[in-house]
Tab-separated table of C-alpha atoms (C1' of nucleotides) in Angstrom:
chain	number	residue	atom	x	y	z
A	23	MET	CA	74.348	-76.370	70.804
A	24	LYS	CA	76.083	-73.605	68.890
A	25	LYS	CA	74.350	-71.715	66.176
A	26	VAL	CA	74.498	-72.972	62.621
A	27	GLN	CA	76.985	-75.734	63.239
A	28	ILE	CA	78.521	-76.789	59.977
A	29	LYS	CA	78.272	-80.524	59.698
A	30	THR	CA	79.241	-83.286	57.355
A	31	VAL	CA	77.047	-84.013	54.380
A	32	LYS	CA	74.446	-86.742	54.883
A	33	GLY	CA	75.887	-90.202	54.488
A	34	PHE	CA	79.483	-89.005	54.623
A	35	ASN	CA	80.754	-90.518	57.816
A	36	GLU	CA	84.108	-89.795	59.319
A	37	VAL	CA	86.265	-92.192	61.263
A	38	LEU	CA	87.458	-90.999	64.652
A	39	PRO	CA	89.859	-92.555	67.116
A	40	PRO	CA	89.863	-95.178	68.428
A	41	GLU	CA	87.899	-96.512	65.461
A	42	SER	CA	90.520	-95.153	63.081
A	43	PHE	CA	93.120	-97.411	64.712
A	44	ARG	CA	90.927	-100.429	64.069
A	45	TRP	CA	90.485	-99.378	60.467
A	46	ARG	CA	94.184	-99.169	59.895
A	47	GLN	CA	94.804	-102.514	61.520
A	48	VAL	CA	92.353	-104.173	59.170
A	49	GLU	CA	93.694	-102.283	56.173
A	50	ASP	CA	97.190	-103.434	57.053
A	51	LYS	CA	96.086	-107.048	57.173
A	52	PHE	CA	94.438	-106.660	53.798
A	53	ARG	CA	97.554	-105.092	52.296
A	54	ASN	CA	99.811	-107.768	53.717
A	55	LEU	CA	97.627	-110.546	52.432
A	56	LEU	CA	97.262	-109.064	48.959
A	57	GLU	CA	100.928	-108.208	48.612
A	58	GLY	CA	101.734	-111.731	49.677
A	59	TYR	CA	99.830	-112.888	46.619
A	60	GLY	CA	101.716	-110.486	44.377
A	61	PHE	CA	99.255	-107.645	44.186
A	62	ALA	CA	100.457	-104.057	43.925
A	63	GLU	CA	98.547	-101.013	45.077
A	64	LEU	CA	97.014	-98.506	42.733
A	65	ARG	CA	95.960	-95.100	44.018
A	66	LEU	CA	93.523	-93.691	41.559
A	67	ALA	CA	91.503	-90.580	40.911
A	68	LEU	CA	88.230	-90.313	42.774
A	69	LEU	CA	86.660	-88.291	39.991
A	70	GLU	CA	86.227	-89.677	36.494
A	71	PRO	CA	84.506	-88.722	33.261
A	72	THR	CA	80.908	-89.829	33.654
A	73	GLU	CA	81.133	-91.792	30.462
A	74	LEU	CA	83.529	-94.296	32.042
A	75	PHE	CA	80.880	-95.589	34.410
A	76	ALA	CA	78.048	-95.394	31.933
A	77	ARG	CA	80.030	-97.619	29.602
A	78	SER	CA	81.464	-100.071	32.106
A	79	ILE	CA	78.784	-100.552	34.724
A	80	GLY	CA	75.959	-100.401	32.220
A	81	GLY	CA	73.516	-97.670	31.359
A	82	GLU	CA	70.496	-99.598	32.577
A	83	THR	CA	71.804	-100.339	36.052
A	84	ASP	CA	70.498	-98.601	39.153
A	85	ILE	CA	73.958	-97.305	39.926
A	86	VAL	CA	74.156	-95.356	36.698
A	87	GLU	CA	70.492	-94.489	36.484
A	88	LYS	CA	70.029	-92.946	39.892
A	89	GLU	CA	72.913	-93.411	42.312
A	90	MET	CA	75.834	-91.462	40.922
A	91	TYR	CA	77.255	-88.187	42.174
A	92	THR	CA	77.454	-86.506	38.814
A	93	PHE	CA	77.968	-82.838	38.091
A	94	ILE	CA	79.080	-80.500	35.351
A	95	ASP	CA	82.365	-78.744	36.062
A	96	ARG	CA	83.419	-75.281	34.952
A	97	SER	CA	84.497	-76.489	31.559
A	98	GLU	CA	81.130	-78.107	30.954
A	99	ARG	CA	82.399	-81.665	31.292
A	100	SER	CA	80.254	-84.229	33.038
A	101	LEU	CA	82.221	-85.715	35.926
A	102	THR	CA	81.297	-88.394	38.446
A	103	LEU	CA	82.633	-89.379	41.830
A	104	ARG	CA	83.477	-93.027	41.388
A	105	PRO	CA	80.711	-95.370	42.550
A	106	GLU	CA	82.999	-98.408	42.389
A	107	GLY	CA	86.609	-99.221	41.693
A	108	THR	CA	86.830	-101.665	38.839
A	109	ALA	CA	86.032	-99.194	36.077
A	110	SER	CA	88.846	-96.917	37.198
A	111	VAL	CA	91.318	-99.745	37.479
A	112	VAL	CA	90.509	-100.914	33.980
A	113	ARG	CA	90.733	-97.358	32.699
A	114	ALA	CA	94.170	-97.038	34.291
A	115	TYR	CA	95.224	-100.454	32.986
A	116	ASN	CA	94.483	-99.235	29.474
A	117	GLN	CA	95.630	-95.650	29.896
A	118	TYR	CA	99.093	-96.585	31.189
A	119	SER	CA	99.404	-99.790	29.163
A	120	LEU	CA	99.995	-101.733	32.349
A	121	GLY	CA	99.425	-104.964	30.444
A	122	LYS	CA	102.644	-104.432	28.504
A	123	SER	CA	104.784	-105.301	31.479
A	124	ASN	CA	103.961	-108.755	32.684
A	125	GLU	CA	104.756	-108.321	36.315
A	126	ILE	CA	102.015	-105.800	36.893
A	127	ASN	CA	98.827	-107.683	36.307
A	128	LYS	CA	97.564	-107.960	39.851
A	129	LEU	CA	96.380	-104.676	41.267
A	130	TYR	CA	94.546	-103.642	44.407
A	131	TYR	CA	93.054	-100.472	45.823
A	132	ILE	CA	91.641	-99.130	49.048
A	133	GLY	CA	89.521	-96.063	49.133
A	134	PRO	CA	86.227	-94.236	49.195
A	135	MET	CA	83.391	-94.771	46.744
A	136	PHE	CA	80.303	-92.616	46.370
A	137	ARG	CA	76.705	-93.498	45.700
A	138	TYR	CA	73.715	-91.267	46.133
A	139	GLU	CA	71.432	-93.610	48.064
A	140	ARG	CA	69.508	-93.191	51.287
A	141	PRO	CA	71.954	-94.166	54.014
A	142	GLN	CA	71.139	-97.028	56.318
A	143	LYS	CA	72.993	-99.594	58.362
A	144	GLY	CA	75.917	-100.876	56.310
A	145	ARG	CA	75.287	-98.477	53.467
A	146	TYR	CA	76.580	-94.938	53.194
A	147	ARG	CA	76.964	-92.326	50.503
A	148	GLN	CA	80.684	-92.264	51.000
A	149	PHE	CA	81.746	-95.777	51.740
A	150	HIS	CA	84.992	-97.642	51.391
A	151	GLN	CA	86.055	-100.631	49.423
A	152	LEU	CA	89.067	-102.855	49.400
A	153	GLY	CA	89.282	-104.274	45.939
A	154	ALA	CA	91.586	-106.167	43.635
A	155	GLU	CA	91.743	-107.048	39.968
A	156	VAL	CA	93.788	-109.607	38.059
A	157	PHE	CA	94.350	-109.076	34.338
A	158	GLY	CA	95.370	-111.443	31.592
A	159	GLU	CA	94.548	-114.743	33.232
A	160	GLU	CA	91.678	-116.747	31.866
A	161	SER	CA	92.193	-119.912	33.879
A	162	PHE	CA	89.733	-120.924	36.545
A	163	TYR	CA	92.792	-121.449	38.726
A	164	GLN	CA	92.908	-117.674	38.966
A	165	ASP	CA	89.297	-117.534	40.104
A	166	ALA	CA	90.071	-120.156	42.706
A	167	GLU	CA	93.229	-118.477	43.948
A	168	THR	CA	91.426	-115.199	44.456
A	169	LEU	CA	88.517	-116.776	46.294
A	170	VAL	CA	90.860	-118.753	48.524
A	171	MET	CA	92.670	-115.514	49.281
A	172	LEU	CA	89.431	-113.832	50.272
A	173	ALA	CA	88.505	-116.734	52.497
A	174	GLN	CA	91.903	-116.275	54.126
A	175	LEU	CA	91.157	-112.617	54.699
A	176	PHE	CA	88.073	-113.527	56.709
A	177	HIS	CA	89.978	-116.201	58.551
A	178	THR	CA	92.804	-113.798	59.378
A	179	LEU	CA	90.283	-111.371	60.802
A	180	SER	CA	88.603	-114.137	62.827
A	181	ILE	CA	85.348	-113.598	60.995
A	182	LYS	CA	83.087	-116.604	61.074
A	183	GLY	CA	79.850	-117.430	59.358
A	184	VAL	CA	80.459	-115.934	55.942
A	185	GLU	CA	78.988	-117.978	53.126
A	186	LEU	CA	80.340	-118.063	49.632
A	187	HIS	CA	77.709	-118.044	46.923
A	188	LEU	CA	78.800	-118.836	43.383
A	189	ASN	CA	77.333	-118.684	39.954
A	190	SER	CA	78.375	-118.551	36.338
A	191	LEU	CA	76.784	-116.088	33.962
A	192	GLY	CA	78.267	-117.581	30.819
A	193	CYS	CA	80.174	-115.844	28.092
A	194	GLU	CA	79.316	-113.967	24.919
A	195	ALA	CA	78.647	-117.277	23.241
A	196	CYS	CA	76.068	-118.697	25.612
A	197	ARG	CA	74.697	-115.787	27.595
A	198	PRO	CA	72.755	-114.171	24.730
A	199	LEU	CA	71.004	-117.480	24.119
A	200	PHE	CA	70.066	-117.696	27.752
A	201	ARG	CA	68.906	-114.095	27.757
A	202	ASP	CA	66.560	-114.842	24.927
A	203	GLN	CA	65.222	-117.901	26.688
A	204	LEU	CA	64.676	-115.916	29.832
A	205	LYS	CA	63.112	-112.982	28.023
A	206	ASP	CA	60.757	-115.375	26.407
A	207	TYR	CA	59.855	-116.948	29.727
A	208	LEU	CA	59.322	-113.586	31.381
A	209	SER	CA	57.087	-112.321	28.656
A	210	ARG	CA	54.941	-115.413	29.096
A	211	HIS	CA	54.741	-114.851	32.872
A	212	GLN	CA	54.235	-111.085	32.967
A	213	ALA	CA	51.212	-111.400	35.189
A	214	GLY	CA	53.189	-112.615	38.165
A	215	LEU	CA	55.899	-109.985	37.978
A	216	CYS	CA	56.295	-106.678	39.759
A	217	ASP	CA	56.438	-103.466	37.740
A	218	ASP	CA	60.184	-103.284	37.901
A	219	CYS	CA	60.645	-106.784	36.611
A	220	ARG	CA	58.229	-106.201	33.748
A	221	ARG	CA	60.318	-103.244	32.786
A	222	ARG	CA	63.518	-105.222	33.206
A	223	GLY	CA	62.175	-107.963	30.986
A	224	ALA	CA	63.392	-106.256	27.861
A	225	GLU	CA	66.670	-104.631	28.841
A	226	ASN	CA	68.062	-106.567	31.765
A	227	PRO	CA	66.174	-109.828	32.135
A	228	LEU	CA	68.767	-111.448	34.399
A	229	ARG	CA	67.893	-109.007	37.155
A	230	ALA	CA	64.424	-110.457	37.445
A	231	LEU	CA	66.012	-113.645	38.798
A	232	ASP	CA	67.353	-111.675	41.703
A	233	CYS	CA	64.187	-109.732	42.598
A	234	LYS	CA	63.246	-109.926	46.258
A	235	ASN	CA	59.554	-109.472	45.676
A	236	PRO	CA	57.979	-112.768	46.835
A	237	GLN	CA	55.561	-112.659	43.921
A	238	CYS	CA	58.423	-112.470	41.467
A	239	ARG	CA	60.316	-115.193	43.219
A	240	GLU	CA	57.408	-117.474	42.700
A	241	ALA	CA	56.910	-116.419	39.118
A	242	VAL	CA	60.582	-116.997	38.410
A	243	ALA	CA	60.852	-120.270	40.260
A	244	GLU	CA	60.338	-122.285	37.097
A	245	ALA	CA	62.392	-120.007	34.873
A	246	PRO	CA	65.197	-121.490	32.820
A	247	SER	CA	68.417	-121.837	34.820
A	248	ILE	CA	71.650	-120.345	33.609
A	249	GLY	CA	73.447	-123.476	34.646
A	250	ASP	CA	71.637	-125.463	31.988
A	251	ALA	CA	72.372	-122.919	29.329
A	252	LEU	CA	76.148	-122.670	29.680
A	253	CYS	CA	78.261	-123.565	26.716
A	254	CYS	CA	80.845	-126.294	26.957
A	255	ASP	CA	83.760	-123.989	27.772
A	256	CYS	CA	81.864	-122.107	30.447
A	257	ARG	CA	80.625	-125.320	31.953
A	258	GLN	CA	84.180	-126.655	32.216
A	259	HIS	CA	85.461	-123.397	33.622
A	260	PHE	CA	82.840	-123.370	36.339
A	261	ALA	CA	83.221	-127.078	37.149
A	262	GLY	CA	86.980	-126.616	37.368
A	263	LEU	CA	86.606	-123.775	39.824
A	264	CYS	CA	84.146	-125.668	41.987
A	265	ALA	CA	86.460	-128.665	42.155
A	266	LEU	CA	89.417	-126.510	43.215
A	267	LEU	CA	87.410	-124.838	45.936
A	268	ALA	CA	86.196	-128.165	47.224
A	269	ASP	CA	89.781	-129.458	47.285
A	270	ALA	CA	90.845	-126.365	49.189
A	271	GLY	CA	88.195	-127.074	51.791
A	272	ILE	CA	86.245	-123.936	51.074
A	273	ALA	CA	82.524	-124.302	51.518
A	274	PHE	CA	80.345	-122.728	48.876
A	275	GLN	CA	76.870	-122.866	47.449
A	276	ILE	CA	75.962	-122.660	43.831
A	277	ASN	CA	73.263	-120.042	43.488
A	278	PRO	CA	71.816	-119.830	39.974
A	279	ARG	CA	69.918	-116.707	41.042
A	280	LEU	CA	73.081	-114.794	41.798
A	281	VAL	CA	73.199	-111.923	39.350
A	282	ARG	CA	75.419	-108.953	39.865
A	283	GLY	CA	74.172	-105.416	39.704
A	284	LEU	CA	76.798	-104.454	37.191
A	285	ASP	CA	76.641	-105.468	33.559
A	286	TYR	CA	80.262	-106.280	32.892
A	287	TYR	CA	80.478	-109.693	34.504
A	288	THR	CA	81.010	-112.884	32.548
A	289	ARG	CA	81.315	-116.456	33.757
A	290	THR	CA	82.135	-116.585	37.472
A	291	THR	CA	80.275	-114.310	39.835
A	292	PHE	CA	80.279	-114.598	43.600
A	293	GLU	CA	79.235	-112.999	46.838
A	294	PHE	CA	80.387	-113.555	50.375
A	295	LEU	CA	77.282	-113.220	52.523
A	296	ALA	CA	77.060	-112.664	56.246
A	297	GLY	CA	74.375	-112.045	58.829
A	298	ASP	CA	74.814	-109.186	61.291
A	299	LEU	CA	74.963	-106.615	58.543
A	300	GLY	CA	71.538	-105.140	59.100
A	301	ALA	CA	69.397	-105.539	56.035
A	302	GLN	CA	72.460	-105.909	53.871
A	303	ASN	CA	74.128	-109.246	53.545
A	304	ALA	CA	76.995	-108.981	51.089
A	305	VAL	CA	80.395	-108.200	52.552
A	306	ALA	CA	82.357	-108.937	49.409
A	307	ALA	CA	81.476	-109.629	45.822
A	308	GLY	CA	82.975	-109.833	42.417
A	309	GLY	CA	83.643	-112.085	39.507
A	310	ARG	CA	85.091	-112.428	36.083
A	311	TYR	CA	84.800	-109.779	33.402
A	312	ASP	CA	86.548	-111.026	30.309
A	313	ARG	CA	85.162	-108.415	27.935
A	314	LEU	CA	85.428	-105.173	29.839
A	315	VAL	CA	89.034	-104.258	29.084
A	316	GLU	CA	88.337	-104.484	25.405
A	317	GLU	CA	85.039	-102.671	25.690
A	318	LEU	CA	86.861	-99.768	27.298
A	319	GLY	CA	89.264	-99.576	24.399
A	320	GLY	CA	92.047	-101.923	25.412
A	321	GLN	CA	93.368	-105.168	24.043
A	322	PRO	CA	91.159	-108.198	24.638
A	323	THR	CA	92.127	-109.196	28.166
A	324	PRO	CA	90.391	-111.575	30.544
A	325	ALA	CA	90.087	-110.332	34.102
A	326	PHE	CA	88.852	-111.267	37.531
A	327	GLY	CA	88.195	-108.992	40.464
A	328	PHE	CA	86.343	-108.318	43.666
A	329	ALA	CA	85.507	-105.623	46.164
A	330	VAL	CA	85.059	-105.861	49.911
A	331	GLY	CA	82.743	-103.416	51.618
A	332	PHE	CA	84.995	-101.993	54.287
A	333	GLU	CA	82.327	-100.690	56.659
A	334	ARG	CA	80.559	-104.019	56.441
A	335	LEU	CA	83.779	-105.864	57.033
A	336	MET	CA	84.354	-103.756	60.134
A	337	MET	CA	80.921	-104.717	61.439
A	338	LEU	CA	81.994	-108.346	61.337
A	339	VAL	CA	85.388	-107.818	62.900
A	340	GLY	CA	85.108	-108.109	66.662
A	341	SER	CA	85.588	-104.918	68.578
A	342	GLU	CA	88.734	-106.187	70.231
A	343	VAL	CA	91.595	-103.976	69.272
A	344	ALA	CA	95.228	-104.840	69.293
A	345	PRO	CA	96.641	-102.934	72.254
A	346	LEU	CA	97.884	-99.536	71.282
A	347	THR	CA	101.426	-98.621	72.043
A	348	LEU	CA	101.484	-96.430	75.104
A	349	PRO	CA	104.082	-93.931	76.128
A	350	VAL	CA	106.519	-95.369	78.647
A	351	ALA	CA	106.638	-92.422	80.975
A	352	ALA	CA	105.021	-89.125	81.784
A	353	LEU	CA	107.353	-86.214	82.443
A	354	LEU	CA	105.925	-84.115	85.252
A	355	PRO	CA	107.467	-80.649	85.580
A	356	LEU	CA	106.521	-78.737	88.704
A	357	SER	CA	107.873	-75.389	87.585
A	358	GLU	CA	108.599	-73.358	84.492
A	359	GLU	CA	112.309	-74.127	84.874
A	360	ALA	CA	111.612	-77.828	85.063
A	361	LEU	CA	109.454	-77.650	81.980
A	362	ARG	CA	112.187	-75.867	80.087
A	363	ARG	CA	114.671	-78.498	81.160
A	364	LEU	CA	112.402	-81.428	80.233
A	365	PHE	CA	111.177	-80.160	76.879
A	366	PRO	CA	114.319	-80.935	74.834
A	367	LEU	CA	114.513	-84.338	76.449
A	368	HIS	CA	110.881	-85.035	75.595
A	369	VAL	CA	111.349	-84.026	71.974
A	370	GLU	CA	114.522	-86.046	71.652
A	371	LEU	CA	113.001	-89.193	73.123
A	372	ASN	CA	109.880	-89.085	70.983
A	373	ARG	CA	111.888	-88.692	67.831
A	374	ARG	CA	112.734	-92.367	68.131
A	375	ALA	CA	109.484	-93.773	69.456
A	376	GLN	CA	106.478	-92.873	71.501
A	377	MET	CA	108.245	-92.589	74.836
A	378	THR	CA	106.934	-89.730	76.938
A	379	THR	CA	104.145	-87.316	77.527
A	380	LEU	CA	104.749	-83.821	78.843
A	381	SER	CA	102.261	-81.295	80.140
A	382	PHE	CA	102.968	-77.738	79.048
A	383	GLN	CA	100.645	-76.229	81.607
A	384	HIS	CA	101.378	-75.545	85.213
A	385	LYS	CA	99.268	-78.100	86.942
A	386	SER	CA	99.498	-79.590	90.366
A	387	LEU	CA	101.489	-82.766	90.791
A	388	LYS	CA	98.292	-84.422	91.816
A	389	SER	CA	96.497	-83.625	88.608
A	390	GLN	CA	99.523	-84.486	86.529
A	391	LEU	CA	99.740	-87.885	88.177
A	392	LYS	CA	96.063	-88.381	87.572
A	393	LYS	CA	96.579	-87.695	83.916
A	394	ALA	CA	99.620	-89.975	83.805
A	395	ASP	CA	97.551	-92.740	85.312
A	396	LYS	CA	94.837	-92.247	82.742
A	397	ASP	CA	97.346	-92.287	79.928
A	398	GLY	CA	98.521	-95.674	81.122
A	399	VAL	CA	102.191	-94.858	81.412
A	400	ARG	CA	104.407	-97.099	83.521
A	401	TYR	CA	106.593	-94.391	85.015
A	402	ALA	CA	106.221	-90.833	86.135
A	403	LEU	CA	109.356	-88.701	86.131
A	404	ILE	CA	108.781	-85.894	88.600
A	405	VAL	CA	110.964	-82.823	88.358
A	406	GLY	CA	110.559	-79.975	90.805
A	407	PRO	CA	112.985	-77.439	92.266
A	408	ASP	CA	114.662	-80.067	94.480
A	409	GLU	CA	115.287	-82.476	91.617
A	410	LEU	CA	116.398	-79.658	89.339
A	411	ALA	CA	119.051	-78.658	91.840
A	412	GLN	CA	120.331	-82.235	91.948
A	413	ASP	CA	120.197	-82.635	88.148
A	414	GLU	CA	117.937	-85.637	88.483
A	415	ALA	CA	114.323	-86.761	88.296
A	416	LEU	CA	112.233	-88.613	90.805
A	417	CYS	CA	111.236	-91.768	89.003
A	418	ARG	CA	107.962	-93.243	90.227
A	419	ASN	CA	106.876	-96.697	89.181
A	420	MET	CA	103.145	-96.232	88.699
A	421	ARG	CA	102.314	-99.817	89.500
A	422	THR	CA	104.512	-100.483	92.537
A	423	LYS	CA	104.648	-96.840	93.715
A	424	GLU	CA	108.373	-97.336	94.247
A	425	GLN	CA	110.332	-94.122	93.746
A	426	THR	CA	114.023	-93.790	92.928
A	427	LYS	CA	116.300	-90.971	91.911
A	428	LEU	CA	117.338	-90.945	88.283
A	429	PRO	CA	120.021	-88.565	86.983
A	430	PHE	CA	118.975	-86.674	83.851
A	431	ALA	CA	121.839	-88.187	81.908
A	432	GLU	CA	120.427	-91.665	82.430
A	433	ILE	CA	116.790	-91.000	81.595
A	434	GLY	CA	117.122	-91.710	77.897
A	435	GLU	CA	118.742	-95.067	78.366
A	436	PHE	CA	116.413	-96.022	81.192
A	437	LEU	CA	113.276	-95.368	79.162
A	438	TRP	CA	114.684	-96.903	76.010
A	439	GLU	CA	115.236	-100.153	77.886
A	440	ARG	CA	111.750	-100.053	79.385
A	441	TYR	CA	110.337	-99.311	75.969
A	442	HIS	CA	111.576	-102.636	74.690
A	443	GLU	CA	110.395	-104.587	77.707
A	444	HIS	CA	106.698	-104.327	77.078
B	27	G	C1'	62.284	-91.389	45.722
B	28	U	C1'	58.776	-93.915	49.738
B	29	G	C1'	57.623	-95.440	54.873
B	30	G	C1'	58.530	-96.034	60.384
B	31	G	C1'	61.330	-94.469	64.802
B	32	U	C1'	64.134	-90.810	67.436
B	33	G	C1'	66.194	-85.477	68.514
B	34	U	C1'	66.967	-83.100	76.511
B	35	A	C1'	74.765	-81.648	79.169
B	36	G	C1'	80.921	-83.875	75.737
B	37	C	C1'	78.655	-89.398	75.943
B	38	U	C1'	74.390	-92.819	77.451
B	39	C	C1'	69.695	-91.524	78.951
B	40	A	C1'	65.420	-90.093	82.866
B	41	G	C1'	61.732	-86.169	82.999
B	42	U	C1'	54.826	-87.837	86.423
B	43	U	C1'	47.552	-85.989	83.700
B	44	G	C1'	51.075	-79.507	80.844
B	45	G	C1'	52.912	-76.164	86.660
B	46	U	C1'	57.174	-72.083	88.031
B	47	U	C1'	65.036	-72.882	89.821
B	48	A	C1'	65.329	-79.227	83.670
B	49	G	C1'	67.852	-84.132	86.376
B	50	A	C1'	71.054	-88.789	86.860
B	51	G	C1'	75.239	-91.835	85.578
B	52	C	C1'	79.755	-91.559	83.033
B	53	G	C1'	83.328	-87.987	81.425
B	54	C	C1'	85.740	-83.127	82.400
B	55	A	C1'	87.772	-79.339	86.116
B	56	G	C1'	88.999	-78.299	91.190
B	57	G	C1'	89.281	-79.624	96.373
B	58	A	C1'	89.598	-83.107	100.928
B	59	U	C1'	96.362	-84.247	101.009
B	60	U	C1'	101.892	-76.516	101.083
B	61	G	C1'	105.044	-81.981	95.749
B	62	U	C1'	102.124	-87.997	94.994
B	63	G	C1'	97.526	-91.317	90.704
B	64	G	C1'	93.759	-95.465	90.852
B	65	C	C1'	89.102	-96.262	95.651
B	66	U	C1'	85.992	-92.851	98.490
B	67	C	C1'	83.752	-88.082	99.658
B	68	C	C1'	82.729	-82.807	98.506
B	69	U	C1'	82.337	-78.830	94.951
B	70	G	C1'	82.117	-76.775	90.114
B	71	A	C1'	81.724	-75.883	84.837
B	72	G	C1'	78.762	-77.378	80.894
B	73	G	C1'	71.629	-77.092	78.178
B	74	U	C1'	68.353	-70.815	73.971
B	75	C	C1'	65.210	-79.299	75.911
B	76	G	C1'	66.778	-79.916	67.048
B	77	A	C1'	64.354	-75.131	64.538
B	78	G	C1'	59.970	-72.207	63.615
B	79	G	C1'	54.875	-71.468	64.378
B	80	G	C1'	50.182	-72.672	67.070
B	81	U	C1'	46.925	-74.016	71.502
B	82	U	C1'	47.218	-72.389	76.813
B	83	C	C1'	47.362	-68.154	82.437
B	84	G	C1'	51.560	-71.465	81.742
B	85	A	C1'	54.781	-76.129	76.901
B	86	C	C1'	60.699	-80.431	77.297
B	87	C	C1'	55.513	-82.458	77.381
B	88	C	C1'	49.742	-81.273	73.151
B	89	C	C1'	49.011	-79.783	67.510
B	90	C	C1'	51.262	-78.258	62.612
B	91	U	C1'	55.516	-77.369	59.464
B	92	C	C1'	60.579	-77.840	58.652
B	93	U	C1'	65.241	-80.106	59.686
B	94	A	C1'	68.780	-83.682	61.333
B	95	C	C1'	69.850	-88.527	62.707
B	96	U	C1'	68.414	-93.572	62.332
B	97	C	C1'	66.131	-98.143	60.570
B	98	A	C1'	63.692	-100.264	56.504
B	99	C	C1'	61.882	-100.531	51.157
B	100	C	C1'	64.331	-100.094	46.243
B	101	C	C1'	69.303	-101.407	45.131
B	102	C	C1'	74.034	-102.579	46.408
B	103	A	C1'	80.073	-103.459	48.851
RNA sequence: GUGGGUGUAGCUCAGUUGGUUAGAGCGCAGGAUUGUGGCUCCUGAGGUCGAGGGUUCGACCCCCUCUACUCACCCCA
């Protein structure tokens, strides 16, 4: 080990080849799918005024209370590395008045998010999300379309065994009533609750439903169910969504305990759960947030969105990689003169496509062939003094070992044809 | 923030009750073949054994502290 190696910060993991190829393949599939549904990409700032997240995610949530990378910059402003994407998208939607032009109401993003938590399997301090938001559509058809699209994403990636869990949290008309009911229930059952849930009772009672403490689960088992408390409109919205999903052949479970960790959700919330994610189980989650745009200073605008945890998604994607494109041939110069002759050819060929490799060092033919073999090229073009004198290369087929003479003038065409064969 | 596990070569890991030159496989480099790869064989490079302190004649091994990684709790994508 060297002295004082500088290393990455804890929880900030970097993606090296060949993993980076797999990442891009999955990203590409996501982009293609989303753009097929009319989504357009947004590339947003990673750093935002702290206030944005405090207002959107909710001041009482764990994310805001203890998980944000927040610091004061040189002009004394409090800034935060974004812990999630939706707040920024909504901020941008308002800031640039994206709602004024109808065609741009479906937006997606891919990028890093930051949360100051202890890293573990499937959870990192810098992690990545693929997310999308739809603005201006209140219909449950929108909820259904988005969920069907997500199911397609998993299907496209050959991921099996993800379960869709659904719930409705109601709207501003019925949720406060339910909150009161629940608060009331919790205060009557304080004895059975953990410390956290007792504290939550007042500010964020819904979270108690979601507590993993077995004691709490028991205490909450008889609590009022949100499903019973929904108003007429919310009930219809949710029923409509469920019917569409059933018609589309998408399996789902209604989970009245499903409460999101962020405060802005209304009506539909969902999670796609999977095993094989370590102690984590959510690979994607989201829902409807009909009030947030307005709360962040925009026009009243219903919205629906989701985020996929990219690292978690990658854990579910099999390790099989689409074969990488390999160079067609290795150029093997056996002298300085040969190298000088081959270099312009090499540069010219690779301008069009990945065609050749070329060693700039004087190595033995043997070691160059070894390298060519390892690189998986189909041909080796050997050029030594003899070939140079004849203005040709010795073309060796690496599989059949057959060798033929190939004039320099024909190399380009020869390789270009072989390039398209594979 | 709390708890457990693990730090030995580029990678994956051995290392006996504490004993003198710390090993293997893979990978890398070279050779066996004056200009011919994969298989085989030979050779080589590469380690302050995570860091510091302690016990001991002697520490990779035992003790303490720190640190990193990792898994889990909390919570979340």
